[in-house]
Tab-separated table of C-alpha atoms in Angstrom:
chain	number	residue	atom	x	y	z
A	140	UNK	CA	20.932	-43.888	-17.089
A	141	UNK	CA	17.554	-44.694	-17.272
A	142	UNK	CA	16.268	-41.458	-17.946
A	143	UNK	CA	18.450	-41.026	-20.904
A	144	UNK	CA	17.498	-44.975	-22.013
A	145	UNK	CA	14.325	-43.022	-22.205
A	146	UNK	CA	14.974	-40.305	-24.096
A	147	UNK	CA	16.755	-42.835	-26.865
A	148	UNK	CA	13.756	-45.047	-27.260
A	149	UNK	CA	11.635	-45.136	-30.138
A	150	UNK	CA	8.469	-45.328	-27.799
A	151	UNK	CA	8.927	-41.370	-27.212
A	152	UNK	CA	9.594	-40.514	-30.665
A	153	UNK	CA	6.622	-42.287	-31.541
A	154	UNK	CA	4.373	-40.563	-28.808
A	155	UNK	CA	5.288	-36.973	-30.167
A	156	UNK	CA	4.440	-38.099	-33.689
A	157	UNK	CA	1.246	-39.247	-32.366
A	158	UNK	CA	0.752	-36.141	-30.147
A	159	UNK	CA	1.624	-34.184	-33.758
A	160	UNK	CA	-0.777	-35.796	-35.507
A	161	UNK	CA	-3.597	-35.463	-33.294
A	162	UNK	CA	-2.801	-31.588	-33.187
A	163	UNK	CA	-2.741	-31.151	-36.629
A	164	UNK	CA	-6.064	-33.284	-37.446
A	165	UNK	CA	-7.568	-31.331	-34.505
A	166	UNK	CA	-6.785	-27.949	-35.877
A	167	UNK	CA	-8.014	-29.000	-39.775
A	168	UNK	CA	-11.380	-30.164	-38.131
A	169	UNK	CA	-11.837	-26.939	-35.808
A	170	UNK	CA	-10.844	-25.046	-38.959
A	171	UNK	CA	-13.309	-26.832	-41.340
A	172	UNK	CA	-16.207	-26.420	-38.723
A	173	UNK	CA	-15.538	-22.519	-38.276
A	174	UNK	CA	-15.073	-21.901	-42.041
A	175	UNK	CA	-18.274	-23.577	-42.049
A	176	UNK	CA	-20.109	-21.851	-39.888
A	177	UNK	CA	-18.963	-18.981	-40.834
A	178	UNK	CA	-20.242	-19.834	-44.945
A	179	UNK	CA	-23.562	-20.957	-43.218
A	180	UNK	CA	-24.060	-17.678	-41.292
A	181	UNK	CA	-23.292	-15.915	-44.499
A	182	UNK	CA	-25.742	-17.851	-46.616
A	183	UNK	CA	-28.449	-17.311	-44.198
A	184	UNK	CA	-28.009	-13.838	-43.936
A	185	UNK	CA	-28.296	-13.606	-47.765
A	186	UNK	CA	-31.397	-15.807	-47.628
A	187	UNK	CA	-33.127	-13.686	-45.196
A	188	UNK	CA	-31.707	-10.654	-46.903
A	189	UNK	CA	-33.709	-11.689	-50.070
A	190	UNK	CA	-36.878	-12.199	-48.214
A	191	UNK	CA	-36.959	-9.184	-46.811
A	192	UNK	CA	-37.558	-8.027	-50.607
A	193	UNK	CA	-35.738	-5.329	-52.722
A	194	UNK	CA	-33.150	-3.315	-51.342
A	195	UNK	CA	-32.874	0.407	-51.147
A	196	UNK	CA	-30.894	1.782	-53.815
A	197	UNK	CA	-26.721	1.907	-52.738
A	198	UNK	CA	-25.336	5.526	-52.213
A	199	UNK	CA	-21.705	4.411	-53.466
A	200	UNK	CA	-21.870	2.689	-56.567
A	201	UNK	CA	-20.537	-1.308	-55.924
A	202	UNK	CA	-19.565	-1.502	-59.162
A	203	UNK	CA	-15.798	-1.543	-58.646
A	204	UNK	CA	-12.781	-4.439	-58.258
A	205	UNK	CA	-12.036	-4.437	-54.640
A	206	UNK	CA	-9.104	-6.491	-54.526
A	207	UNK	CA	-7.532	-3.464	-56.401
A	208	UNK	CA	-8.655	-0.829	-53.826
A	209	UNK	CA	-5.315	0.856	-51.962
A	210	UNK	CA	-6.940	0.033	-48.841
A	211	UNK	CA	-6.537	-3.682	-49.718
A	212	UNK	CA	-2.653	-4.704	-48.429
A	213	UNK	CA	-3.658	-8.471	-50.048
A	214	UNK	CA	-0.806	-10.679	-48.488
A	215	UNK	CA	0.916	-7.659	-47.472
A	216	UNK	CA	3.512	-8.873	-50.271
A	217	UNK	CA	1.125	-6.446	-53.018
A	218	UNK	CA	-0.705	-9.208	-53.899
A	219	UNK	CA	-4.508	-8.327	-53.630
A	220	UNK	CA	-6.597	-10.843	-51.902
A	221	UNK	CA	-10.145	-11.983	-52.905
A	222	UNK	CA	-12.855	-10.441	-50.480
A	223	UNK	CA	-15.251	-13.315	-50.529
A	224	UNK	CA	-12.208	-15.620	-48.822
A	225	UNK	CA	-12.843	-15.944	-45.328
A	226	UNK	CA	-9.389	-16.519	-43.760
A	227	UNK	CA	-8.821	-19.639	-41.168
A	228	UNK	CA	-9.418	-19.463	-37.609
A	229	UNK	CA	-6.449	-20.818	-35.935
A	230	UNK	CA	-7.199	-19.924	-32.413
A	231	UNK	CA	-8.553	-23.296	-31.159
A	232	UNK	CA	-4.912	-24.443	-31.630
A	233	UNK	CA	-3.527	-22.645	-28.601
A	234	UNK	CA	-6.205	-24.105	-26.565
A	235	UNK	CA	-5.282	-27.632	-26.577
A	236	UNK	CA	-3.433	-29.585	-24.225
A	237	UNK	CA	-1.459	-31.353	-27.156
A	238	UNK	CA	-0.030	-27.720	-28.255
A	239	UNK	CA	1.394	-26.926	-25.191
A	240	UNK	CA	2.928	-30.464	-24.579
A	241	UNK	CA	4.578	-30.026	-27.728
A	242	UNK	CA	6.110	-26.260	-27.398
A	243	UNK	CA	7.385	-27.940	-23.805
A	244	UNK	CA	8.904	-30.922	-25.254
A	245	UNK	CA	10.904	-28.590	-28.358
A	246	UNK	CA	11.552	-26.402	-25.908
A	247	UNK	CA	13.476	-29.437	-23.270
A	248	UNK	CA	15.167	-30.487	-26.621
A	249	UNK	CA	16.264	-27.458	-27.414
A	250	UNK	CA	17.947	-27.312	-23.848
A	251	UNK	CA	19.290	-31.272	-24.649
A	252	UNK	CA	20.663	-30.260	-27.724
A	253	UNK	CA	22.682	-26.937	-26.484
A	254	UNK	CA	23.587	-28.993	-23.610
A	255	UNK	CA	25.082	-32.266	-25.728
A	256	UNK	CA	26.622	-29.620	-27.790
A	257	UNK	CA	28.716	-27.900	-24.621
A	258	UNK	CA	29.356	-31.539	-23.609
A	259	UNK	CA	31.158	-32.268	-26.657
A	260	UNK	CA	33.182	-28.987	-26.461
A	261	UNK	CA	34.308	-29.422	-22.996
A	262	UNK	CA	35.397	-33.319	-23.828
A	263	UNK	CA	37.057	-32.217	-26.882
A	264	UNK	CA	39.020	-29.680	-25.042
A	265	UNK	CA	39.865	-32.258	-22.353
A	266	UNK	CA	41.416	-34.581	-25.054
A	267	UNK	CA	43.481	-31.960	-26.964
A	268	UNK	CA	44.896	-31.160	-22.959
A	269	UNK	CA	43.439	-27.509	-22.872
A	270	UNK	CA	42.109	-26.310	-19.909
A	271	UNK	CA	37.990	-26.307	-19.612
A	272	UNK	CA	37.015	-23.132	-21.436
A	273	UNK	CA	33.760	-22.739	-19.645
A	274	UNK	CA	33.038	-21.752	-15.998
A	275	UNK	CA	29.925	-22.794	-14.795
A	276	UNK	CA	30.263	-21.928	-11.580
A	277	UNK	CA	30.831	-18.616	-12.497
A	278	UNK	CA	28.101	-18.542	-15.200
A	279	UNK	CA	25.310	-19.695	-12.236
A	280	UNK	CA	26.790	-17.043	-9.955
A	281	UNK	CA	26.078	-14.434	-12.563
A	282	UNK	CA	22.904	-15.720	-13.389
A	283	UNK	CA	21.601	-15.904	-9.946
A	284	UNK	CA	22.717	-12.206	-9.884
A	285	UNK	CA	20.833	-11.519	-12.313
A	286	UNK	CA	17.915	-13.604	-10.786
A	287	UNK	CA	17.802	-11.629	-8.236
A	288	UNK	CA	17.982	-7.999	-9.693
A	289	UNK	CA	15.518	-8.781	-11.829
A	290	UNK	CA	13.315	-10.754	-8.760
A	291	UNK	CA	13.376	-7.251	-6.699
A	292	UNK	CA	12.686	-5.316	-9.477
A	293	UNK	CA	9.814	-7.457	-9.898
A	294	UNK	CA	8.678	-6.948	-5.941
A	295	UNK	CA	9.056	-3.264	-6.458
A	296	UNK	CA	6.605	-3.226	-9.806
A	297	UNK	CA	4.199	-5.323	-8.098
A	298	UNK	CA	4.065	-2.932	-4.948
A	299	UNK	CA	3.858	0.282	-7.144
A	300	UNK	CA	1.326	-1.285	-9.824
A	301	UNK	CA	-1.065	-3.438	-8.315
A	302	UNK	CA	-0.230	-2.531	-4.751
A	303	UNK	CA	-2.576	0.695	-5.896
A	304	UNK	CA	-5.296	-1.062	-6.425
A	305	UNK	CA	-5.353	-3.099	-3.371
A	306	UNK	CA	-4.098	0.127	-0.942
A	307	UNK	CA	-7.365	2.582	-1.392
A	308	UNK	CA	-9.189	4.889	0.860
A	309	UNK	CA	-11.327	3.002	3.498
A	310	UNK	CA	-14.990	3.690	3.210
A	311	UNK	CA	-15.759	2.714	7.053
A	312	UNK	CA	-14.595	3.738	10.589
A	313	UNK	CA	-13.130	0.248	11.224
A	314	UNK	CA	-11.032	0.008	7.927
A	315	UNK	CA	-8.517	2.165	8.681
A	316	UNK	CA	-7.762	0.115	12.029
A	317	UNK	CA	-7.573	-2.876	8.934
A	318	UNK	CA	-5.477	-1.056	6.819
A	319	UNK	CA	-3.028	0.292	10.021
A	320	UNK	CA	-2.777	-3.952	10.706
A	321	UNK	CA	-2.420	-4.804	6.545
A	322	UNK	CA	0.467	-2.050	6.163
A	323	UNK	CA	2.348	-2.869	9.120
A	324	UNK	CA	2.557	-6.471	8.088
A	325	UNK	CA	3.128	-5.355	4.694
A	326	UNK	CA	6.273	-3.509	5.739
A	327	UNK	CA	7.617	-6.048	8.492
A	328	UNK	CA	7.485	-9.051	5.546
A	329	UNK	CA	8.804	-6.755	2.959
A	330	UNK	CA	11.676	-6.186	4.932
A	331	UNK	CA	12.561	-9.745	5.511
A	332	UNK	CA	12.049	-10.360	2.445
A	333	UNK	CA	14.477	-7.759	0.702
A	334	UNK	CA	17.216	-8.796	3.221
A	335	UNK	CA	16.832	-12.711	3.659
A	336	UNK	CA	17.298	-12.550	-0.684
A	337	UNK	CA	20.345	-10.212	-0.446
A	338	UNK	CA	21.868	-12.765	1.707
A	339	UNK	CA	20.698	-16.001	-0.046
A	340	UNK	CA	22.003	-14.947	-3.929
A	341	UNK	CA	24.564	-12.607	-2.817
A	342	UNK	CA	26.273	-15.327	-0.741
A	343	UNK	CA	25.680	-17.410	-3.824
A	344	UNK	CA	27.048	-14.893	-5.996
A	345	UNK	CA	30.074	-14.374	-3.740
A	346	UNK	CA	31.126	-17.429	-2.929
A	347	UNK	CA	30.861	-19.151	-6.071
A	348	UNK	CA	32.396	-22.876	-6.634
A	349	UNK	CA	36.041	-22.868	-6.869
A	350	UNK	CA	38.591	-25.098	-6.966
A	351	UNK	CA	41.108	-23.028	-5.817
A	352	UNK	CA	38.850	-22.609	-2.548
A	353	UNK	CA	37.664	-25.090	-0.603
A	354	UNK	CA	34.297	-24.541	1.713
A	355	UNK	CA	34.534	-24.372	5.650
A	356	UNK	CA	32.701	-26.411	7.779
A	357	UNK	CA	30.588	-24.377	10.162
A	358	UNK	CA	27.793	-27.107	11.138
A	359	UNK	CA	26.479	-25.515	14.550
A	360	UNK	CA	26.243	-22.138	16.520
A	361	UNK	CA	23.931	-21.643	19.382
A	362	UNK	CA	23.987	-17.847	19.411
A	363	UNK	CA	22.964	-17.299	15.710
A	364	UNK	CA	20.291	-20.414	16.461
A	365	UNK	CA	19.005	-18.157	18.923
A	366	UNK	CA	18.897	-15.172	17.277
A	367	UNK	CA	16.932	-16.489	13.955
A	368	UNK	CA	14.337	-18.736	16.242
A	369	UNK	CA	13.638	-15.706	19.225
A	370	UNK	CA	13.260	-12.748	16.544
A	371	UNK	CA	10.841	-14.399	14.218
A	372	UNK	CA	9.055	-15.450	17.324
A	373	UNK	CA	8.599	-12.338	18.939
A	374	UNK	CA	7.620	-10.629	15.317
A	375	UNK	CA	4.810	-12.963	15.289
A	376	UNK	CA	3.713	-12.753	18.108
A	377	UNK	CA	3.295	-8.991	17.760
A	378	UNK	CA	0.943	-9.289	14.514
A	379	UNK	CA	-0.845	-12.290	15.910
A	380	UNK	CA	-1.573	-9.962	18.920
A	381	UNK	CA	-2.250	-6.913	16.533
A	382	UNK	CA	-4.771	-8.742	14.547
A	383	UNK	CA	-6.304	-10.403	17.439
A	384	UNK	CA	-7.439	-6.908	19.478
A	385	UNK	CA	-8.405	-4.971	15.981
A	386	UNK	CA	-10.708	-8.128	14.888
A	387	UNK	CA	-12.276	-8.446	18.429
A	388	UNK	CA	-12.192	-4.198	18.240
A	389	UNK	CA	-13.968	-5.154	15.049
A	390	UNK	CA	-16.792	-7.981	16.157
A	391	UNK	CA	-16.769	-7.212	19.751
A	392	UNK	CA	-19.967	-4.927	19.526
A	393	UNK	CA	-22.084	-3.793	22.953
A	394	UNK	CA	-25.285	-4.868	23.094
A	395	UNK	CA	-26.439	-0.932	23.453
A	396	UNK	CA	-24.745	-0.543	20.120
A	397	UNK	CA	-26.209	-3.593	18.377
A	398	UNK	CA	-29.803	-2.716	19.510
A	399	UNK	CA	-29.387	0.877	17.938
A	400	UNK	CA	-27.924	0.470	14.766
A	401	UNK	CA	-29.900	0.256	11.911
A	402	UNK	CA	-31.005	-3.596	10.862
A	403	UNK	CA	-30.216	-4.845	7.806
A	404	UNK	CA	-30.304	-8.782	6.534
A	405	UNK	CA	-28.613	-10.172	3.405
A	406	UNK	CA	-29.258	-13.674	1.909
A	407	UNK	CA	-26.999	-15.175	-0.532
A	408	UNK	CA	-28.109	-18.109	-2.791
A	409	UNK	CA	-27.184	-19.406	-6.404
A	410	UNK	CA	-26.526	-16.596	-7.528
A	411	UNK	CA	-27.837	-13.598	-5.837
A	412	UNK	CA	-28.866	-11.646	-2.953
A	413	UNK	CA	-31.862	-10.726	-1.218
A	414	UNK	CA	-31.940	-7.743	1.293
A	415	UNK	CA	-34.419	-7.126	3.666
A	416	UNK	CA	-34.768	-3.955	5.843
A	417	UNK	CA	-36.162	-3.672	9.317
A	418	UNK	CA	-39.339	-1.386	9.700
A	419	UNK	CA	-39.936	1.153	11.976
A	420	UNK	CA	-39.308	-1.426	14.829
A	421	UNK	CA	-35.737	-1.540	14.012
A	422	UNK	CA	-36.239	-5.054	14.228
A	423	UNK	CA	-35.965	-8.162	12.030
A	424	UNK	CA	-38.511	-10.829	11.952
A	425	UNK	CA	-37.722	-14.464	11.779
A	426	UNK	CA	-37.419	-16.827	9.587
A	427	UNK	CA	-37.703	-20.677	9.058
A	428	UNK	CA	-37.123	-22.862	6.172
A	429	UNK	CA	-39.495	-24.791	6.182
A	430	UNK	CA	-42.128	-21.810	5.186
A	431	UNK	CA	-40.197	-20.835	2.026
A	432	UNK	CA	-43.074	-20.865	-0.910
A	433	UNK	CA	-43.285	-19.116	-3.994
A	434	UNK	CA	-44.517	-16.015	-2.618
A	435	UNK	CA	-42.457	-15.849	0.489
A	436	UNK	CA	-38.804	-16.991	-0.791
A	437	UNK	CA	-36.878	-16.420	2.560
A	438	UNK	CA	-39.573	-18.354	4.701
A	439	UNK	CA	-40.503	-15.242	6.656
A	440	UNK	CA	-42.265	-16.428	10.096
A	441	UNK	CA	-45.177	-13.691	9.468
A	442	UNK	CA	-46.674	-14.989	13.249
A	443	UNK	CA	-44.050	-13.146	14.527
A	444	UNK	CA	-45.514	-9.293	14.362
A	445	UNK	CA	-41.631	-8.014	14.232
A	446	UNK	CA	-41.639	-9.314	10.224
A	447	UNK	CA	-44.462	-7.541	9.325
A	448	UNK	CA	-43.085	-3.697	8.454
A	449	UNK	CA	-39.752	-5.324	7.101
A	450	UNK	CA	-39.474	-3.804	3.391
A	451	UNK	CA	-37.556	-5.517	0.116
A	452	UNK	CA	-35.291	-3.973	-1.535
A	453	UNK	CA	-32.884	-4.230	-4.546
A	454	UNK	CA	-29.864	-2.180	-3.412
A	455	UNK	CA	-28.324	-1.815	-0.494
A	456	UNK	CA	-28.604	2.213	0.633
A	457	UNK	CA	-27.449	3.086	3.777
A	458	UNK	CA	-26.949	6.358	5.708
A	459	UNK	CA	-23.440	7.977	6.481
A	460	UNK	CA	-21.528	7.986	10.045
A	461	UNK	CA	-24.558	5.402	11.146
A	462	UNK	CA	-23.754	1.994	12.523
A	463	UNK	CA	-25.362	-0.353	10.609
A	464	UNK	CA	-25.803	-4.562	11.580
A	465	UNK	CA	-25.708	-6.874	8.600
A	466	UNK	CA	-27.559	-10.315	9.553
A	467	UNK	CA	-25.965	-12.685	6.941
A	468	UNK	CA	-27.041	-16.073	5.884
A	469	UNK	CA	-27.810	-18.577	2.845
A	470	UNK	CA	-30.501	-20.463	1.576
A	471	UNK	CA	-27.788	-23.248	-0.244
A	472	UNK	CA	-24.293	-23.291	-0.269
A	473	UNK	CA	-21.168	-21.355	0.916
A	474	UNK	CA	-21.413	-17.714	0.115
A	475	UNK	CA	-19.212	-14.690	1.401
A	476	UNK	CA	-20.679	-11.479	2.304
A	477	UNK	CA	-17.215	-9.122	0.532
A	478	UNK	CA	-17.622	-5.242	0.129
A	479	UNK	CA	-13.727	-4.273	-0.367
A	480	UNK	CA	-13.629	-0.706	-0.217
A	481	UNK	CA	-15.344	-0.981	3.330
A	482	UNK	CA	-12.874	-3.838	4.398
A	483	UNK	CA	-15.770	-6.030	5.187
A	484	UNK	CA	-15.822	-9.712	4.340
A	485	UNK	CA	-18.358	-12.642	6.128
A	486	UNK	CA	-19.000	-16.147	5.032
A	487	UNK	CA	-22.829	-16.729	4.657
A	488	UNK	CA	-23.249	-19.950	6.189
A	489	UNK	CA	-26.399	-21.871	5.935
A	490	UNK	CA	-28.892	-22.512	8.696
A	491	UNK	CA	-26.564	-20.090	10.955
A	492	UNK	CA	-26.478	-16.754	10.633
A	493	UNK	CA	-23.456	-14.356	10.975
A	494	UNK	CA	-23.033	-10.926	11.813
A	495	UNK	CA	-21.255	-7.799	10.852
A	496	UNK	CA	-21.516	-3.889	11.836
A	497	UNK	CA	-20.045	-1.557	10.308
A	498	UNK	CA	-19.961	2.542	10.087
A	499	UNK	CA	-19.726	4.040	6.292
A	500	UNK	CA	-17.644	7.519	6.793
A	501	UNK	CA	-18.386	8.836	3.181
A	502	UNK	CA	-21.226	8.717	0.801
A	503	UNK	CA	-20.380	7.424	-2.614
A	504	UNK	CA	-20.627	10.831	-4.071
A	505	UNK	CA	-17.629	11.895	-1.449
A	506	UNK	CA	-15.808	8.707	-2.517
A	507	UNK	CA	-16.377	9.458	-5.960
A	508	UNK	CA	-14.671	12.804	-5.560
A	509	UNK	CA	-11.511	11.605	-2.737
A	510	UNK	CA	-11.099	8.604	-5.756
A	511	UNK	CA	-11.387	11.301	-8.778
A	512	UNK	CA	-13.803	8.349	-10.103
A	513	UNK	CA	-17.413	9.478	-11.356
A	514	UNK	CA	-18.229	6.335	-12.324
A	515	UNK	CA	-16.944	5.018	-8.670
A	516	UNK	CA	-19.629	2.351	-6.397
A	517	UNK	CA	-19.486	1.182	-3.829
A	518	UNK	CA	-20.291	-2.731	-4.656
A	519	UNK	CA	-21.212	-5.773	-2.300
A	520	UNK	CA	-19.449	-9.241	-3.913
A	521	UNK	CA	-19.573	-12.852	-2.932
A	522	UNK	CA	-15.976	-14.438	-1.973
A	523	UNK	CA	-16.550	-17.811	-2.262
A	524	UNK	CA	-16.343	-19.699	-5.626
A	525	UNK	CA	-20.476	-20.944	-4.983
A	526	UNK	CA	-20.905	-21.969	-8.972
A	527	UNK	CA	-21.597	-21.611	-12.217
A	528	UNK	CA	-22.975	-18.060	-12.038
A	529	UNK	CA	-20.499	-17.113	-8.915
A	530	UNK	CA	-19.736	-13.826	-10.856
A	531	UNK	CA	-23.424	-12.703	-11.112
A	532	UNK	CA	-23.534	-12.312	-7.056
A	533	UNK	CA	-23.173	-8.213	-6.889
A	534	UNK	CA	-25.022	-5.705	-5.576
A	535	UNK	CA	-24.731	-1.926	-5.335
A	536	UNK	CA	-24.295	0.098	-2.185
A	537	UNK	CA	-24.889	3.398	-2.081
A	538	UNK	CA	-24.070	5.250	0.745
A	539	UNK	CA	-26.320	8.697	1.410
A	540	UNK	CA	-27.448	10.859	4.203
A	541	UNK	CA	-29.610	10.497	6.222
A	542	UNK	CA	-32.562	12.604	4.537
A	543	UNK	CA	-31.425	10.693	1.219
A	544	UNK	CA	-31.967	7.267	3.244
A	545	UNK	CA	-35.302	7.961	4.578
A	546	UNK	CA	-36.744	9.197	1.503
A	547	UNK	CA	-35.636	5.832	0.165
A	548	UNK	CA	-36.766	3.658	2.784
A	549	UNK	CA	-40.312	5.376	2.257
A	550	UNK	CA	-40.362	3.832	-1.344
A	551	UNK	CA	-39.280	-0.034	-0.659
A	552	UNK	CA	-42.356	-2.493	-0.317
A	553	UNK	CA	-43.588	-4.560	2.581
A	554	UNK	CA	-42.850	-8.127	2.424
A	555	UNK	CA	-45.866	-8.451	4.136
A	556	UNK	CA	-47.666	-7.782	1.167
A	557	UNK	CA	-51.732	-8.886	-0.168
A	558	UNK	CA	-50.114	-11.776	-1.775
A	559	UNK	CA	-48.506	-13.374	1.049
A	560	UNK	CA	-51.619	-12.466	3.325
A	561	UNK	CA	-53.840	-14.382	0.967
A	562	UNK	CA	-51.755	-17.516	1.092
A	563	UNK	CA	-51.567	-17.161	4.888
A	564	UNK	CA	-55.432	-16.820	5.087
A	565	UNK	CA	-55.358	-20.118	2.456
A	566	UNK	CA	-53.257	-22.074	4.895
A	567	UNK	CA	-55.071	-21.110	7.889
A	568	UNK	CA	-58.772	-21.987	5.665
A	569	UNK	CA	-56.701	-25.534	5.066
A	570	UNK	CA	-55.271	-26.056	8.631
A	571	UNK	CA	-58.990	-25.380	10.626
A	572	UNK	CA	-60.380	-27.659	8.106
A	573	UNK	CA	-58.065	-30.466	8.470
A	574	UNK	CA	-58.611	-29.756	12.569
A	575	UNK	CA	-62.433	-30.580	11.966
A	576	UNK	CA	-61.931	-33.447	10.030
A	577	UNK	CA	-59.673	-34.828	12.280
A	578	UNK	CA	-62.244	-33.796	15.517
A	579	UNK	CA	-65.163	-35.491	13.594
A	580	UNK	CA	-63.505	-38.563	13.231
């Protein structure tokens, strides 16, 4: 009762001719400020225009009444339009929150009325004596039918549209081992699915409300209990245990294998990242906040001898069917180390870093030609929403042999370069002087 107290009141009529209002006056203003604009940008392009001085002479003579050209539909009743009329932008409209409200409430009154309007047919029926011409229940069996034709149909669009862009060829030894876990979920869920919905609408679709029927009671049975809490169970357990060995498969690296794969280290921050490469060492020197600077942006410890062949680069290049260790980290906030087509995905944690090696089985040119994509790259992404400029965060991998990766390697600067020597040299100078201040004191 209350709720339809509600809908009687004058307060809510008044609140959608307020909410009308306020939609209108907002679309006049947005559409005097863009016709403005628009007259302002046309003015000064005149103005500057003229500046430039004269104009060279027209190849088609302008000389002619273009609202009478064929090409002009006008109103698209035959009624030419004038060019210089710049037609109103409208778009801000759908935009607002106040448009929506008000499709949503026509729309729920639209529903009100067709429902009052059934109401009235179904009481005028009962006083004449007739039976009730309407069946609902059979009306919400037939549209839960249809609910759920249309529901599978929209599973099996979903799987065959964007399920292709989600199931393509692993670039990396360990993705396939992903992919084996991914599918065989994939089809175990699917299958529950499909069935568990069969049952639910065509039970409802079956059985539909009817007085001439009356529902049985069935409140309890222990065996079908059993049957729905054990099989679920066991399921589970068998992709818990599934995804548990292939991730430790995954992370679980020797230390033989870790020592001899090639050394790589990726730093995300707002919004980018910065790759360094180990040097003929294999190794990666340290690093400590405290010594970022200008000239040395990841606070690379250059005491420690290890830092001092480790080469910048822009890219990522790495060599095919070689193991290769990303050290991950971030100089700010959350970031997430995500290269898709290699299945690889680590959150960049600051002040601890986090690992992840990997093998690449194809170069991108291979890829490029398994994909029929010649515009196909490899690209490395961040996962986690880090701010404004989140979507700037990619790099490009290119995967090449091992010639190819050499040759490349050869061409990436030190970090250790003159400038960060001199300001190493200046600190030093500053830190012996302060020591013989401090002494002669």
């Amino acid at each position: 009762m209350r709720v339809r107290n509600f809908f009687k009141s004058p307060l809510l009529y008044s609140l959608v001719l307020v909410v009308g209002l306020m939609t209108a006056l907002g679309v006049q203003a947005q559409t005097t400020d863009t016709t403005a604009v628009s007259m302002s940008t046309a003015m000064d392009t005149a103005s500057t225009a003229a500046a430039a001085g004269p104009a060279s002479p027209t190849l088609i003579s302008t000389d002619v009444d273009t609202t009478q050209l064929s090409w002009n539909l006008g109103d698209g009743q035959g009624n030419p339009v004038e060019i210089g009329k710049i037609a109103p932008d409208y778009t801000p409209i759908y935009k607002s929150f106040s448009y929506y409200f008000l499709l949503f409430f026509l729309f729920c009154a639209f529903i009100a009325i067709i429902g009052r309007s059934l109401k009235a047919y179904e009481l005028t029926r009962s006083i004449q004596g007739k039976e009730k011409g309407i069946n609902w229940h059979r009306i919400q069996a037939v549209l839960l039918g249809i609910v759920l034709v249309v529901g599978l149909y929209g599973a099996y669009w979903s799987y065959t549209t964007q399920g292709a862009m989600v199931n393509s060829i692993s670039g990396t030894e360990h993705g396939e081992r992903i992919d084996f876990m991914f599918n065989i979920t994939v089809i175990i869920t699917t299958i529950v699915f499909v069935i568990t919905h069969i049952l639910l609408f065509g039970f409802s679709v079956r059985y539909a409300g009817s007085e001439k029927r009356k529902a049985y009671f069935y409140p309890h049975n222990n065996a079908i209990e059993r049957l729905w809490t054990i099989a679920p169970a066991i399921v589970l357990t068998v992709l818990v245990l599934l995804g548990f060995f292939t991730w430790k498969g995954i992370t679980n690296i020797s230390d033989s294998d870790q020592k001899n794969a090639l050394q790589v280290e990726v730093t995300g921050e707002q919004f980018k990242w910065s790759l360094r490469y180990s040097g003929a060492d294999n190794q990666i020197g340290t690093r400590n906040y405290k010594l970022i600077s200008p000239t040395n942006g990841l606070g690379i410890d250059f005491t420690d001898k290890k830092s001092w062949d480790d080469r910048l680069a822009g890219d990522i290049v790495l060599p095919v069917n070689r193991s290769v260790r990303f050290t991950i980290g971030s100089k700010d906030v959350l970031h997430s180390f995500y290269i898709p087509t290699f299945r690889v995905q680590m959150n960049a944690v600051p002040g601890m870093p986090t690992y992840f090696q990997f093998t690449p089985k194809y170069t991108t040119a291979e890829m490029r030609g398994k994909l029929n994509d010649p515009k196909f790259d490899y690209i490395l992404l961040c996962a986690k929403i880090c701010g404004a400029g989140h979507y700037n965060m990619q790099v490009k991998v290119r995967v090449v042999s091992e010639k190819e990766y050499q040759e490349w390697l050869t061409k990436q600067p030190l970090y250790y370069n003159d400038d960060v020597k001199k300001e190493l040299q200046m600190a030093s100078a500053s830190t012996s002087a302060q020591v013989a201040l401090t002494s002669n004191n």
